[in-house]
mmCIF file with all atom_site columns, C-alpha atoms in Angstrom:
data_model
loop_
_atom_site.group_PDB
_atom_site.id
_atom_site.type_symbol
_atom_site.label_atom_id
_atom_site.label_alt_id
_atom_site.label_comp_id
_atom_site.label_asym_id
_atom_site.label_entity_id
_atom_site.label_seq_id
_atom_site.pdbx_PDB_ins_code
_atom_site.Cartn_x
_atom_site.Cartn_y
_atom_site.Cartn_z
_atom_site.occupancy
_atom_site.B_iso_or_equiv
_atom_site.pdbx_formal_charge
_atom_site.auth_seq_id
_atom_site.auth_comp_id
_atom_site.auth_asym_id
_atom_site.auth_atom_id
_atom_site.pdbx_PDB_model_num
ATOM 1   C CA . UNK A 1 1   ? -50.556 92.983 -91.067  1.00 0.00 ? 1   UNK A CA 1
ATOM 2   C CA . UNK A 1 2   ? -53.226 93.800 -93.663  1.00 0.00 ? 2   UNK A CA 1
ATOM 3   C CA . UNK A 1 3   ? -56.586 95.217 -92.614  1.00 0.00 ? 3   UNK A CA 1
ATOM 4   C CA . UNK A 1 4   ? -59.077 92.567 -91.501  1.00 0.00 ? 4   UNK A CA 1
ATOM 5   C CA . UNK A 1 5   ? -60.988 92.924 -94.786  1.00 0.00 ? 5   UNK A CA 1
ATOM 6   C CA . UNK A 1 6   ? -57.825 92.068 -96.745  1.00 0.00 ? 6   UNK A CA 1
ATOM 7   C CA . UNK A 1 7   ? -56.913 88.947 -94.760  1.00 0.00 ? 7   UNK A CA 1
ATOM 8   C CA . UNK A 1 8   ? -57.671 85.451 -95.944  1.00 0.00 ? 8   UNK A CA 1
ATOM 9   C CA . UNK A 1 9   ? -59.941 83.274 -93.832  1.00 0.00 ? 9   UNK A CA 1
ATOM 10  C CA . UNK A 1 10  ? -58.519 80.306 -91.952  1.00 0.00 ? 10  UNK A CA 1
ATOM 11  C CA . UNK A 1 11  ? -59.975 76.824 -92.233  1.00 0.00 ? 11  UNK A CA 1
ATOM 12  C CA . UNK A 1 12  ? -59.173 73.526 -90.618  1.00 0.00 ? 12  UNK A CA 1
ATOM 13  C CA . UNK A 1 13  ? -57.249 71.498 -93.206  1.00 0.00 ? 13  UNK A CA 1
ATOM 14  C CA . UNK A 1 14  ? -59.358 68.454 -93.903  1.00 0.00 ? 14  UNK A CA 1
ATOM 15  C CA . UNK A 1 15  ? -57.243 65.552 -95.088  1.00 0.00 ? 15  UNK A CA 1
ATOM 16  C CA . UNK A 1 16  ? -53.609 65.626 -96.003  1.00 0.00 ? 16  UNK A CA 1
ATOM 17  C CA . UNK A 1 17  ? -51.683 67.181 -98.850  1.00 0.00 ? 17  UNK A CA 1
ATOM 18  C CA . UNK A 1 18  ? -48.051 67.321 -99.828  1.00 0.00 ? 18  UNK A CA 1
ATOM 19  C CA . UNK A 1 19  ? -48.782 70.922 -100.762 1.00 0.00 ? 19  UNK A CA 1
ATOM 20  C CA . UNK A 1 20  ? -51.777 73.271 -100.697 1.00 0.00 ? 20  UNK A CA 1
ATOM 21  C CA . UNK A 1 21  ? -52.388 75.662 -103.601 1.00 0.00 ? 21  UNK A CA 1
ATOM 22  C CA . UNK A 1 22  ? -53.827 78.806 -101.998 1.00 0.00 ? 22  UNK A CA 1
ATOM 23  C CA . UNK A 1 23  ? -55.641 80.935 -104.550 1.00 0.00 ? 23  UNK A CA 1
ATOM 24  C CA . UNK A 1 24  ? -55.543 84.374 -102.992 1.00 0.00 ? 24  UNK A CA 1
ATOM 25  C CA . UNK A 1 25  ? -58.610 85.388 -105.034 1.00 0.00 ? 25  UNK A CA 1
ATOM 26  C CA . UNK A 1 26  ? -61.300 83.689 -107.094 1.00 0.00 ? 26  UNK A CA 1
ATOM 27  C CA . UNK A 1 27  ? -60.170 82.354 -110.456 1.00 0.00 ? 27  UNK A CA 1
ATOM 28  C CA . UNK A 1 28  ? -56.502 82.180 -109.531 1.00 0.00 ? 28  UNK A CA 1
ATOM 29  C CA . UNK A 1 29  ? -56.148 78.564 -110.679 1.00 0.00 ? 29  UNK A CA 1
ATOM 30  C CA . UNK A 1 30  ? -55.694 76.613 -107.450 1.00 0.00 ? 30  UNK A CA 1
ATOM 31  C CA . UNK A 1 31  ? -58.163 73.886 -108.441 1.00 0.00 ? 31  UNK A CA 1
ATOM 32  C CA . UNK A 1 32  ? -56.559 73.486 -111.857 1.00 0.00 ? 32  UNK A CA 1
ATOM 33  C CA . UNK A 1 33  ? -53.105 73.147 -110.321 1.00 0.00 ? 33  UNK A CA 1
ATOM 34  C CA . UNK A 1 34  ? -54.377 70.513 -107.881 1.00 0.00 ? 34  UNK A CA 1
ATOM 35  C CA . UNK A 1 35  ? -55.671 68.494 -110.849 1.00 0.00 ? 35  UNK A CA 1
ATOM 36  C CA . UNK A 1 36  ? -52.165 68.518 -112.333 1.00 0.00 ? 36  UNK A CA 1
ATOM 37  C CA . UNK A 1 37  ? -49.920 67.746 -109.329 1.00 0.00 ? 37  UNK A CA 1
ATOM 38  C CA . UNK A 1 38  ? -50.179 64.471 -107.418 1.00 0.00 ? 38  UNK A CA 1
ATOM 39  C CA . UNK A 1 39  ? -50.850 64.779 -103.691 1.00 0.00 ? 39  UNK A CA 1
ATOM 40  C CA . UNK A 1 40  ? -51.701 68.476 -103.805 1.00 0.00 ? 40  UNK A CA 1
ATOM 41  C CA . UNK A 1 41  ? -55.018 70.082 -102.913 1.00 0.00 ? 41  UNK A CA 1
ATOM 42  C CA . UNK A 1 42  ? -56.737 73.422 -103.426 1.00 0.00 ? 42  UNK A CA 1
ATOM 43  C CA . UNK A 1 43  ? -56.976 75.423 -100.204 1.00 0.00 ? 43  UNK A CA 1
ATOM 44  C CA . UNK A 1 44  ? -60.253 77.004 -101.329 1.00 0.00 ? 44  UNK A CA 1
ATOM 45  C CA . UNK A 1 45  ? -59.066 80.587 -100.798 1.00 0.00 ? 45  UNK A CA 1
ATOM 46  C CA . UNK A 1 46  ? -58.309 80.090 -97.100  1.00 0.00 ? 46  UNK A CA 1
ATOM 47  C CA . UNK A 1 47  ? -55.223 79.342 -95.030  1.00 0.00 ? 47  UNK A CA 1
ATOM 48  C CA . UNK A 1 48  ? -55.208 75.542 -94.457  1.00 0.00 ? 48  UNK A CA 1
ATOM 49  C CA . UNK A 1 49  ? -54.664 75.275 -90.720  1.00 0.00 ? 49  UNK A CA 1
ATOM 50  C CA . UNK A 1 50  ? -53.298 71.817 -89.836  1.00 0.00 ? 50  UNK A CA 1
ATOM 51  C CA . UNK A 1 51  ? -55.292 69.503 -87.641  1.00 0.00 ? 51  UNK A CA 1
ATOM 52  C CA . UNK A 1 52  ? -52.138 68.103 -86.025  1.00 0.00 ? 52  UNK A CA 1
ATOM 53  C CA . UNK A 1 53  ? -49.884 70.585 -84.203  1.00 0.00 ? 53  UNK A CA 1
ATOM 54  C CA . UNK A 1 54  ? -46.248 70.607 -85.191  1.00 0.00 ? 54  UNK A CA 1
ATOM 55  C CA . UNK A 1 55  ? -46.910 69.619 -88.820  1.00 0.00 ? 55  UNK A CA 1
ATOM 56  C CA . UNK A 1 56  ? -47.295 72.862 -90.773  1.00 0.00 ? 56  UNK A CA 1
ATOM 57  C CA . UNK A 1 57  ? -49.290 73.083 -93.972  1.00 0.00 ? 57  UNK A CA 1
ATOM 58  C CA . UNK A 1 58  ? -47.013 73.620 -96.954  1.00 0.00 ? 58  UNK A CA 1
ATOM 59  C CA . UNK A 1 59  ? -48.547 76.358 -99.143  1.00 0.00 ? 59  UNK A CA 1
ATOM 60  C CA . UNK A 1 60  ? -47.954 78.078 -102.475 1.00 0.00 ? 60  UNK A CA 1
ATOM 61  C CA . UNK A 1 61  ? -49.872 81.302 -103.014 1.00 0.00 ? 61  UNK A CA 1
ATOM 62  C CA . UNK A 1 62  ? -51.518 81.465 -106.452 1.00 0.00 ? 62  UNK A CA 1
ATOM 63  C CA . UNK A 1 63  ? -52.508 84.739 -108.110 1.00 0.00 ? 63  UNK A CA 1
ATOM 64  C CA . UNK A 1 64  ? -53.369 86.077 -111.549 1.00 0.00 ? 64  UNK A CA 1
ATOM 65  C CA . UNK A 1 65  ? -51.040 88.754 -112.895 1.00 0.00 ? 65  UNK A CA 1
ATOM 66  C CA . UNK A 1 66  ? -53.646 91.504 -112.985 1.00 0.00 ? 66  UNK A CA 1
ATOM 67  C CA . UNK A 1 67  ? -53.684 94.320 -110.423 1.00 0.00 ? 67  UNK A CA 1
ATOM 68  C CA . UNK A 1 68  ? -56.355 92.715 -108.235 1.00 0.00 ? 68  UNK A CA 1
ATOM 69  C CA . UNK A 1 69  ? -54.569 89.352 -108.196 1.00 0.00 ? 69  UNK A CA 1
ATOM 70  C CA . UNK A 1 70  ? -51.135 90.767 -107.430 1.00 0.00 ? 70  UNK A CA 1
ATOM 71  C CA . UNK A 1 71  ? -52.534 93.024 -104.705 1.00 0.00 ? 71  UNK A CA 1
ATOM 72  C CA . UNK A 1 72  ? -54.310 90.045 -103.119 1.00 0.00 ? 72  UNK A CA 1
ATOM 73  C CA . UNK A 1 73  ? -51.014 88.119 -103.202 1.00 0.00 ? 73  UNK A CA 1
ATOM 74  C CA . UNK A 1 74  ? -49.268 91.055 -101.559 1.00 0.00 ? 74  UNK A CA 1
ATOM 75  C CA . UNK A 1 75  ? -51.852 91.094 -98.751  1.00 0.00 ? 75  UNK A CA 1
ATOM 76  C CA . UNK A 1 76  ? -51.458 87.325 -98.223  1.00 0.00 ? 76  UNK A CA 1
ATOM 77  C CA . UNK A 1 77  ? -47.668 87.649 -98.171  1.00 0.00 ? 77  UNK A CA 1
ATOM 78  C CA . UNK A 1 78  ? -47.906 90.404 -95.547  1.00 0.00 ? 78  UNK A CA 1
ATOM 79  C CA . UNK A 1 79  ? -50.302 88.353 -93.457  1.00 0.00 ? 79  UNK A CA 1
ATOM 80  C CA . UNK A 1 80  ? -47.938 85.366 -93.508  1.00 0.00 ? 80  UNK A CA 1
ATOM 81  C CA . UNK A 1 81  ? -44.855 87.533 -92.862  1.00 0.00 ? 81  UNK A CA 1
ATOM 82  C CA . UNK A 1 82  ? -46.541 89.168 -89.856  1.00 0.00 ? 82  UNK A CA 1
ATOM 83  C CA . UNK A 1 83  ? -46.258 85.881 -87.958  1.00 0.00 ? 83  UNK A CA 1
ATOM 84  C CA . UNK A 1 84  ? -49.981 85.787 -87.225  1.00 0.00 ? 84  UNK A CA 1
ATOM 85  C CA . UNK A 1 85  ? -50.210 82.232 -88.593  1.00 0.00 ? 85  UNK A CA 1
ATOM 86  C CA . UNK A 1 86  ? -47.527 81.042 -86.198  1.00 0.00 ? 86  UNK A CA 1
ATOM 87  C CA . UNK A 1 87  ? -45.814 77.856 -87.263  1.00 0.00 ? 87  UNK A CA 1
ATOM 88  C CA . UNK A 1 88  ? -49.026 76.443 -88.768  1.00 0.00 ? 88  UNK A CA 1
ATOM 89  C CA . UNK A 1 89  ? -48.200 77.400 -92.365  1.00 0.00 ? 89  UNK A CA 1
ATOM 90  C CA . UNK A 1 90  ? -45.015 77.308 -94.397  1.00 0.00 ? 90  UNK A CA 1
ATOM 91  C CA . UNK A 1 91  ? -45.303 79.468 -97.506  1.00 0.00 ? 91  UNK A CA 1
ATOM 92  C CA . UNK A 1 92  ? -43.023 78.119 -100.223 1.00 0.00 ? 92  UNK A CA 1
ATOM 93  C CA . UNK A 1 93  ? -43.614 81.066 -102.553 1.00 0.00 ? 93  UNK A CA 1
ATOM 94  C CA . UNK A 1 94  ? -46.043 82.541 -105.048 1.00 0.00 ? 94  UNK A CA 1
ATOM 95  C CA . UNK A 1 95  ? -47.064 81.226 -108.447 1.00 0.00 ? 95  UNK A CA 1
ATOM 96  C CA . UNK A 1 96  ? -48.205 84.014 -110.743 1.00 0.00 ? 96  UNK A CA 1
ATOM 97  C CA . UNK A 1 97  ? -50.640 82.857 -113.412 1.00 0.00 ? 97  UNK A CA 1
ATOM 98  C CA . UNK A 1 98  ? -50.924 85.056 -116.522 1.00 0.00 ? 98  UNK A CA 1
ATOM 99  C CA . UNK A 1 99  ? -54.274 86.743 -116.989 1.00 0.00 ? 99  UNK A CA 1
ATOM 100 C CA . UNK A 1 100 ? -53.597 87.074 -120.724 1.00 0.00 ? 100 UNK A CA 1
ATOM 101 C CA . UNK A 1 101 ? -50.837 86.179 -123.172 1.00 0.00 ? 101 UNK A CA 1
ATOM 102 C CA . UNK A 1 102 ? -47.855 88.462 -123.663 1.00 0.00 ? 102 UNK A CA 1
ATOM 103 C CA . UNK A 1 103 ? -45.588 90.588 -121.571 1.00 0.00 ? 103 UNK A CA 1
ATOM 104 C CA . UNK A 1 104 ? -46.893 92.355 -118.476 1.00 0.00 ? 104 UNK A CA 1
ATOM 105 C CA . UNK A 1 105 ? -47.093 96.152 -118.600 1.00 0.00 ? 105 UNK A CA 1
ATOM 106 C CA . UNK A 1 106 ? -44.344 97.916 -116.641 1.00 0.00 ? 106 UNK A CA 1
ATOM 107 C CA . UNK A 1 107 ? -46.589 98.848 -113.691 1.00 0.00 ? 107 UNK A CA 1
ATOM 108 C CA . UNK A 1 108 ? -47.721 95.226 -113.226 1.00 0.00 ? 108 UNK A CA 1
ATOM 109 C CA . UNK A 1 109 ? -44.148 93.894 -113.644 1.00 0.00 ? 109 UNK A CA 1
ATOM 110 C CA . UNK A 1 110 ? -43.087 96.250 -110.855 1.00 0.00 ? 110 UNK A CA 1
ATOM 111 C CA . UNK A 1 111 ? -45.939 95.104 -108.596 1.00 0.00 ? 111 UNK A CA 1
ATOM 112 C CA . UNK A 1 112 ? -45.113 91.435 -109.345 1.00 0.00 ? 112 UNK A CA 1
ATOM 113 C CA . UNK A 1 113 ? -41.492 92.086 -108.344 1.00 0.00 ? 113 UNK A CA 1
ATOM 114 C CA . UNK A 1 114 ? -42.624 93.681 -105.077 1.00 0.00 ? 114 UNK A CA 1
ATOM 115 C CA . UNK A 1 115 ? -44.821 90.685 -104.268 1.00 0.00 ? 115 UNK A CA 1
ATOM 116 C CA . UNK A 1 116 ? -42.074 88.192 -105.177 1.00 0.00 ? 116 UNK A CA 1
ATOM 117 C CA . UNK A 1 117 ? -39.556 90.061 -103.035 1.00 0.00 ? 117 UNK A CA 1
ATOM 118 C CA . UNK A 1 118 ? -41.556 89.344 -99.888  1.00 0.00 ? 118 UNK A CA 1
ATOM 119 C CA . UNK A 1 119 ? -41.649 85.564 -100.352 1.00 0.00 ? 119 UNK A CA 1
ATOM 120 C CA . UNK A 1 120 ? -39.071 82.771 -100.410 1.00 0.00 ? 120 UNK A CA 1
ATOM 121 C CA . UNK A 1 121 ? -39.613 81.978 -104.118 1.00 0.00 ? 121 UNK A CA 1
ATOM 122 C CA . UNK A 1 122 ? -41.696 83.042 -107.058 1.00 0.00 ? 122 UNK A CA 1
ATOM 123 C CA . UNK A 1 123 ? -42.626 81.484 -110.358 1.00 0.00 ? 123 UNK A CA 1
ATOM 124 C CA . UNK A 1 124 ? -44.620 82.588 -113.373 1.00 0.00 ? 124 UNK A CA 1
ATOM 125 C CA . UNK A 1 125 ? -46.777 79.953 -115.027 1.00 0.00 ? 125 UNK A CA 1
ATOM 126 C CA . UNK A 1 126 ? -46.840 79.890 -118.801 1.00 0.00 ? 126 UNK A CA 1
ATOM 127 C CA . UNK A 1 127 ? -49.855 81.036 -120.784 1.00 0.00 ? 127 UNK A CA 1
ATOM 128 C CA . UNK A 1 128 ? -51.670 77.966 -122.134 1.00 0.00 ? 128 UNK A CA 1
ATOM 129 C CA . UNK A 1 129 ? -54.182 78.983 -124.785 1.00 0.00 ? 129 UNK A CA 1
ATOM 130 C CA . UNK A 1 130 ? -55.862 75.561 -124.922 1.00 0.00 ? 130 UNK A CA 1
ATOM 131 C CA . UNK A 1 131 ? -56.841 75.827 -121.234 1.00 0.00 ? 131 UNK A CA 1
ATOM 132 C CA . UNK A 1 132 ? -59.190 78.686 -122.097 1.00 0.00 ? 132 UNK A CA 1
ATOM 133 C CA . UNK A 1 133 ? -61.306 76.460 -124.321 1.00 0.00 ? 133 UNK A CA 1
ATOM 134 C CA . UNK A 1 134 ? -61.218 72.975 -122.860 1.00 0.00 ? 134 UNK A CA 1
ATOM 135 C CA . UNK A 1 135 ? -60.391 70.814 -119.881 1.00 0.00 ? 135 UNK A CA 1
ATOM 136 C CA . UNK A 1 136 ? -56.883 70.480 -118.537 1.00 0.00 ? 136 UNK A CA 1
ATOM 137 C CA . UNK A 1 137 ? -54.901 67.552 -119.848 1.00 0.00 ? 137 UNK A CA 1
ATOM 138 C CA . UNK A 1 138 ? -52.406 66.316 -117.231 1.00 0.00 ? 138 UNK A CA 1
ATOM 139 C CA . UNK A 1 139 ? -50.550 64.499 -120.023 1.00 0.00 ? 139 UNK A CA 1
ATOM 140 C CA . UNK A 1 140 ? -49.654 67.888 -121.513 1.00 0.00 ? 140 UNK A CA 1
ATOM 141 C CA . UNK A 1 141 ? -47.977 69.622 -118.574 1.00 0.00 ? 141 UNK A CA 1
ATOM 142 C CA . UNK A 1 142 ? -46.425 72.868 -119.873 1.00 0.00 ? 142 UNK A CA 1
ATOM 143 C CA . UNK A 1 143 ? -42.657 73.117 -119.600 1.00 0.00 ? 143 UNK A CA 1
ATOM 144 C CA . UNK A 1 144 ? -42.848 76.130 -117.276 1.00 0.00 ? 144 UNK A CA 1
ATOM 145 C CA . UNK A 1 145 ? -45.015 74.259 -114.778 1.00 0.00 ? 145 UNK A CA 1
ATOM 146 C CA . UNK A 1 146 ? -42.695 71.269 -114.910 1.00 0.00 ? 146 UNK A CA 1
ATOM 147 C CA . UNK A 1 147 ? -39.939 73.494 -113.513 1.00 0.00 ? 147 UNK A CA 1
ATOM 148 C CA . UNK A 1 148 ? -42.256 74.685 -110.701 1.00 0.00 ? 148 UNK A CA 1
ATOM 149 C CA . UNK A 1 149 ? -43.173 71.094 -109.858 1.00 0.00 ? 149 UNK A CA 1
ATOM 150 C CA . UNK A 1 150 ? -39.503 70.146 -109.812 1.00 0.00 ? 150 UNK A CA 1
ATOM 151 C CA . UNK A 1 151 ? -38.623 73.047 -107.480 1.00 0.00 ? 151 UNK A CA 1
ATOM 152 C CA . UNK A 1 152 ? -41.386 71.920 -105.121 1.00 0.00 ? 152 UNK A CA 1
ATOM 153 C CA . UNK A 1 153 ? -40.612 68.171 -105.415 1.00 0.00 ? 153 UNK A CA 1
ATOM 154 C CA . UNK A 1 154 ? -44.048 67.509 -106.914 1.00 0.00 ? 154 UNK A CA 1
ATOM 155 C CA . UNK A 1 155 ? -45.001 64.941 -109.513 1.00 0.00 ? 155 UNK A CA 1
ATOM 156 C CA . UNK A 1 156 ? -47.481 65.412 -112.329 1.00 0.00 ? 156 UNK A CA 1
ATOM 157 C CA . UNK A 1 157 ? -50.591 63.299 -112.212 1.00 0.00 ? 157 UNK A CA 1
ATOM 158 C CA . UNK A 1 158 ? -50.224 60.505 -114.710 1.00 0.00 ? 158 UNK A CA 1
ATOM 159 C CA . UNK A 1 159 ? -53.465 59.940 -116.596 1.00 0.00 ? 159 UNK A CA 1
ATOM 160 C CA . UNK A 1 160 ? -54.830 56.408 -116.586 1.00 0.00 ? 160 UNK A CA 1
ATOM 161 C CA . UNK A 1 161 ? -54.742 54.637 -119.909 1.00 0.00 ? 161 UNK A CA 1
#
């Protein structure tokens, strides 16, 4: 179990979601992902504790691929693995979001592998240059995220025409 300072807060899940994107630190991308996948919601950097017992919240941890992001994901994975959340949360895996284009340095690749090894699944989102400069366009779901959505049985939000 991580130190108290390294644990994520817990909040009552308000509303329903097919899946909660849990950004383990600010700027991880949970809100952006929720705008792309139908029925999903951002967990607002806190474990979404279900309001109805017996129906666990389905969660994907989201972290940037820098040291701070990967370390925060490692703490969240340890917290979940400790059993302290009981049967309230099912962690599906971790989605690592690039903090810049290109290949990760060896030390960060190693840390990413350590984090991924403690969770059921892991994915790496693609770098999308256009997202740095403008709003997300659900009609242009990157191929790499399509595979994540498929693994999680999610559907992209179809823009209204």
